[in-house]
Tab-separated table of C-alpha atoms in Angstrom:
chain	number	residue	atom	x	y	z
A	1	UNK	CA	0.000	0.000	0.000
A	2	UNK	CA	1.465	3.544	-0.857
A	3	UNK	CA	0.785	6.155	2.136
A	4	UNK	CA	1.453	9.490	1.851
A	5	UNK	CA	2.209	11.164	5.350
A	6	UNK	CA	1.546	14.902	5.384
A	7	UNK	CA	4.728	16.664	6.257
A	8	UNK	CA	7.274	18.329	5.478
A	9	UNK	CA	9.517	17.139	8.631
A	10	UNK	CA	12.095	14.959	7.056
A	11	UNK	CA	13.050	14.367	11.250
A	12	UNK	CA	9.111	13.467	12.278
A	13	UNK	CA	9.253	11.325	8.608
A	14	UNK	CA	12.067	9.020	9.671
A	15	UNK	CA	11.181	7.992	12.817
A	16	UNK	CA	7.681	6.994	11.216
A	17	UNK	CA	8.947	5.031	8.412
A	18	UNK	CA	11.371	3.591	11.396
A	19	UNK	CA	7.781	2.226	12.385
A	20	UNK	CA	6.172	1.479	9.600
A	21	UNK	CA	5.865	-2.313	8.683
A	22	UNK	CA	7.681	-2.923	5.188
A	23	UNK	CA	3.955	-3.542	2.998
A	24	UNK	CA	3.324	0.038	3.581
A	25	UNK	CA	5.459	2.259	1.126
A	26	UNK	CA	5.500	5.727	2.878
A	27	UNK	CA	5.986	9.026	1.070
A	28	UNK	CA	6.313	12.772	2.204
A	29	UNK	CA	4.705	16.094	1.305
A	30	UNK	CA	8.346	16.893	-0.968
A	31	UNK	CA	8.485	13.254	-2.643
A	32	UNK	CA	5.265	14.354	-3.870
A	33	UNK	CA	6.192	17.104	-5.067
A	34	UNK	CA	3.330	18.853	-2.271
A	35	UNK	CA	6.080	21.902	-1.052
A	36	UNK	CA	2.670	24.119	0.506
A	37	UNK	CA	2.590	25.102	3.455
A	38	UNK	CA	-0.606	23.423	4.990
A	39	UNK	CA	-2.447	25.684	7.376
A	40	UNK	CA	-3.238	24.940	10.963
A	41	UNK	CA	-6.550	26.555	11.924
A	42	UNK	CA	-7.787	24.342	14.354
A	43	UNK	CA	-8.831	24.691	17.628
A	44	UNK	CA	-7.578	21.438	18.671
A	45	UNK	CA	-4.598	18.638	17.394
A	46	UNK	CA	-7.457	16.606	16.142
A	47	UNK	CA	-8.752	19.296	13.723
A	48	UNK	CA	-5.247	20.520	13.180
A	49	UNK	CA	-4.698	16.359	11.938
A	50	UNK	CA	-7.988	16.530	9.903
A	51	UNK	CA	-7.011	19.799	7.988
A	52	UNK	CA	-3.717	18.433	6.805
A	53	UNK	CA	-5.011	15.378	5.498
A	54	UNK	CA	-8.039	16.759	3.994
A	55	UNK	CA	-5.864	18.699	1.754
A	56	UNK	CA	-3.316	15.816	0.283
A	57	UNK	CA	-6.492	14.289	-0.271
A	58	UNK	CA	-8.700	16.813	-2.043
A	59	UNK	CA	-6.088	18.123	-3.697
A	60	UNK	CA	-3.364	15.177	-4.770
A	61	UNK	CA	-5.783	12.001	-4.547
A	62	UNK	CA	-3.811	10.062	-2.314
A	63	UNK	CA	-4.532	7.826	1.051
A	64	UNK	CA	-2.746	10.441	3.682
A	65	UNK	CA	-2.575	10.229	7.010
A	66	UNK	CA	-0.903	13.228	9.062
A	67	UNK	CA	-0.397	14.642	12.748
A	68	UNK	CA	-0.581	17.521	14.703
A	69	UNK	CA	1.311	17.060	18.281
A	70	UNK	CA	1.195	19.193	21.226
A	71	UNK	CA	3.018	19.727	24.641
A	72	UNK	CA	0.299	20.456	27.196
A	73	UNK	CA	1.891	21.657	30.804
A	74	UNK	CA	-0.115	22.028	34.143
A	75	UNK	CA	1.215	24.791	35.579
A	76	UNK	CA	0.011	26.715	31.991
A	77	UNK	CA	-3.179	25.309	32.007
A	78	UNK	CA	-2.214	22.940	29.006
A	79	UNK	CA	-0.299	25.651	27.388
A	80	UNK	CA	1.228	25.557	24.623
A	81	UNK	CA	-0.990	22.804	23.430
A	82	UNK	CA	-2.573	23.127	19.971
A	83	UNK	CA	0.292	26.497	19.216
A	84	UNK	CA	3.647	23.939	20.304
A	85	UNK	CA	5.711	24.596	17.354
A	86	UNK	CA	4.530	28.452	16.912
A	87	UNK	CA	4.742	28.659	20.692
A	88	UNK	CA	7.761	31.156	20.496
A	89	UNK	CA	6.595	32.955	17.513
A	90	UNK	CA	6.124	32.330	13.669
A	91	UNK	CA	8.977	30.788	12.721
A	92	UNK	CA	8.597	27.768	14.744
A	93	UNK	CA	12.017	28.069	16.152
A	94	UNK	CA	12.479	24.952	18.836
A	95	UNK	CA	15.272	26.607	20.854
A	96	UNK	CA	12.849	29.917	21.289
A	97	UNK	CA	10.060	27.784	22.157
A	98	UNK	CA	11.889	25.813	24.509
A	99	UNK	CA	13.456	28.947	26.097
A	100	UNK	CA	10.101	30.634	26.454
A	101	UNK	CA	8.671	27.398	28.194
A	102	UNK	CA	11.551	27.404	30.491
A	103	UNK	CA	11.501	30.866	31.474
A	104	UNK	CA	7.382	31.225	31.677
A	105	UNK	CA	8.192	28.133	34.012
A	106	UNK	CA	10.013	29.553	35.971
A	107	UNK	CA	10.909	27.839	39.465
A	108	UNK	CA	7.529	26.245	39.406
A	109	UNK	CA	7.770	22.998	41.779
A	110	UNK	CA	5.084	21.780	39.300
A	111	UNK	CA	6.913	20.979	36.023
A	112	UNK	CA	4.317	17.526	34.932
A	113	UNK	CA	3.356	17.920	31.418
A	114	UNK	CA	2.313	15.470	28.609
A	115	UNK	CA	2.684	15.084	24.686
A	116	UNK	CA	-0.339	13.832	22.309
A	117	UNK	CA	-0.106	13.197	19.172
A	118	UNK	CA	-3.568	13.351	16.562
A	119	UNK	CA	-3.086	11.268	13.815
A	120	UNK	CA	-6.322	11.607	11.408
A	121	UNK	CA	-5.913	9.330	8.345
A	122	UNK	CA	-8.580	9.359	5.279
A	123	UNK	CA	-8.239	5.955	3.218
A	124	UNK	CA	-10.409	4.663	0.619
A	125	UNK	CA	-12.646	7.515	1.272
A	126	UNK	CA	-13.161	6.989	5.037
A	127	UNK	CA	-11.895	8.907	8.143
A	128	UNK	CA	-10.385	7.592	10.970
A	129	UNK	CA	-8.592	9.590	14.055
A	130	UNK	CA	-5.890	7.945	16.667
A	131	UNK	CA	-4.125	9.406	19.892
A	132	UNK	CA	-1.124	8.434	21.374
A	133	UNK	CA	-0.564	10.556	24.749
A	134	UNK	CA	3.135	10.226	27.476
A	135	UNK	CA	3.250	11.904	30.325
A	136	UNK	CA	6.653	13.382	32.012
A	137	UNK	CA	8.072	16.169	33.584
A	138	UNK	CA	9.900	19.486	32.036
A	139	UNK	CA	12.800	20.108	32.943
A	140	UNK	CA	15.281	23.360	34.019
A	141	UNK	CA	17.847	23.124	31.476
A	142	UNK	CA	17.914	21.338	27.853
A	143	UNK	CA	19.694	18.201	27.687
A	144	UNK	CA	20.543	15.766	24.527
A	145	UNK	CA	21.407	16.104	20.828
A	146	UNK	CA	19.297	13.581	19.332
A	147	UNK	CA	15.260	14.254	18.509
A	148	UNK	CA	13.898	17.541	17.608
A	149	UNK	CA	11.508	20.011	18.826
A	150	UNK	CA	10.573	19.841	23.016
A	151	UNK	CA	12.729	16.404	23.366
A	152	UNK	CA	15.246	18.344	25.102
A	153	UNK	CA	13.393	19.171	27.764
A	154	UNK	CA	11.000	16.544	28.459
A	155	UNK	CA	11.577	13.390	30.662
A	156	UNK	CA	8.853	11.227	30.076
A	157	UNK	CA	7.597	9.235	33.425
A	158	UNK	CA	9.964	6.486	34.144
A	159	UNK	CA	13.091	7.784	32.806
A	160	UNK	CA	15.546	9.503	34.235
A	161	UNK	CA	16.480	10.903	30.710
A	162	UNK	CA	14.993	13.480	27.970
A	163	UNK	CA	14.023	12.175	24.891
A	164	UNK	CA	16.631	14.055	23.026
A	165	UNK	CA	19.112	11.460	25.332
A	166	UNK	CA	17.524	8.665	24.675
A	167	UNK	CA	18.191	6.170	21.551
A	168	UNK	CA	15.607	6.111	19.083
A	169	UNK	CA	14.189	2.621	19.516
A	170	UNK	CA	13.037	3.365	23.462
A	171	UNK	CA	11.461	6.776	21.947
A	172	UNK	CA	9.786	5.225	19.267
A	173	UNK	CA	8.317	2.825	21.447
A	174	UNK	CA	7.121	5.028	24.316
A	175	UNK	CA	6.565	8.469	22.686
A	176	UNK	CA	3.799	10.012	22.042
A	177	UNK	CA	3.911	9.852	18.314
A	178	UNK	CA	5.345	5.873	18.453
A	179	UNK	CA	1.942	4.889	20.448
A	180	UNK	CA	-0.160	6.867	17.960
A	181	UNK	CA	1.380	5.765	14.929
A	182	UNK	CA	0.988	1.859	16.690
A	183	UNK	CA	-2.815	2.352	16.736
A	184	UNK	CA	-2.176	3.499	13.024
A	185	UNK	CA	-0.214	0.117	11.830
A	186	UNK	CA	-2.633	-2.089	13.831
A	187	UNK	CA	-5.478	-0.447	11.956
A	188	UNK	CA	-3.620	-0.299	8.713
A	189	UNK	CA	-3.200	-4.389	8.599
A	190	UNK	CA	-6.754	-4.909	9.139
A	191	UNK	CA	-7.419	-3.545	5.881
């Protein structure tokens, strides 16, 4: 089966095809030649998810499944949720929206936060949604090379490391995006 997955993150794009049983040939946004920038306008990661599927679909004909993934934090009611990569402005900079985290932060004692990942995928002309959700902890200081975006600064529970430290077959397996995209697969070889 040829997938498309709707973006544009050549980072997010390898760790899914890291996941993604060998039957399923993925593709990105650029290998199909897709370089538009999709809109998010949603008020939620769901709709967010919808949005960017709806258009590969409408508008290139292929089976597409995308995400939207946010970083929702206690002490800011659940902020930045649905803005996470424009968090620190328009240009989706992760070191400014990391720093801005940290800082609004501040010496909070109360530093538990979780990732969720929306995945909505349209196949064969039907809709389906899945969530993948890992809670952790933010911490004071960045620490790691390896991910992108918030991994850095978030320990998820049960670690004692970010996910930027962490090799790439523990993330995939207890991220966010790795339990989301696992609902995906197990749905993908029932059909």
């Amino acid at each position: 089966m040829e997938l498309i997955f709707a973006t544009h993150n050549q980072n997010k794009f390898e760790e899914v095809v890291f996941l993604m049983p060998k039957h399923i040939k993925l593709l990105s946004l650029n290998m199909i030649d897709c370089f538009d920038e999709i809109e998010e306008i949603g008020t939620t990661l769901e709709e967010n998810a919808q949005i960017k599927a709806d258009f590969v679909t409408n508008n290139y004909g292929y089976n597409c499944f995308s995400d939207d993934t946010g970083l929702l934090v206690d002490a800011l009611n659940g902020a930045p949720g649905v803005y996470t990569a424009r968090y620190g402005g328009p240009e989706k900079d992760a070191n400014i929206n990391m720093n801005k985290l940290i800082q609004e932060l501040g010496p909070s004692k109360n530093r538990d936060a979780h990732f969720k990942t929306s995945i909505a995928l349209n196949v064969e002309g039907e809709k389906y949604l899945f969530n993948g959700i890992v809670n952790g902890t933010i911490t004071q200081q960045k620490k790691g090379e390896k991910g992108f975006g918030y991994d850095p600064i978030f320990v998820p529970n049960g670690y004692n490391k970010t996910f930027a430290e962490l090799p790439l077959t523990i993330k995939n397996k207890i991220s966010h995006r790795g339990r989301a995209i696992q609902k995906l697969i197990t749905f993908l070889n029932t059909i």
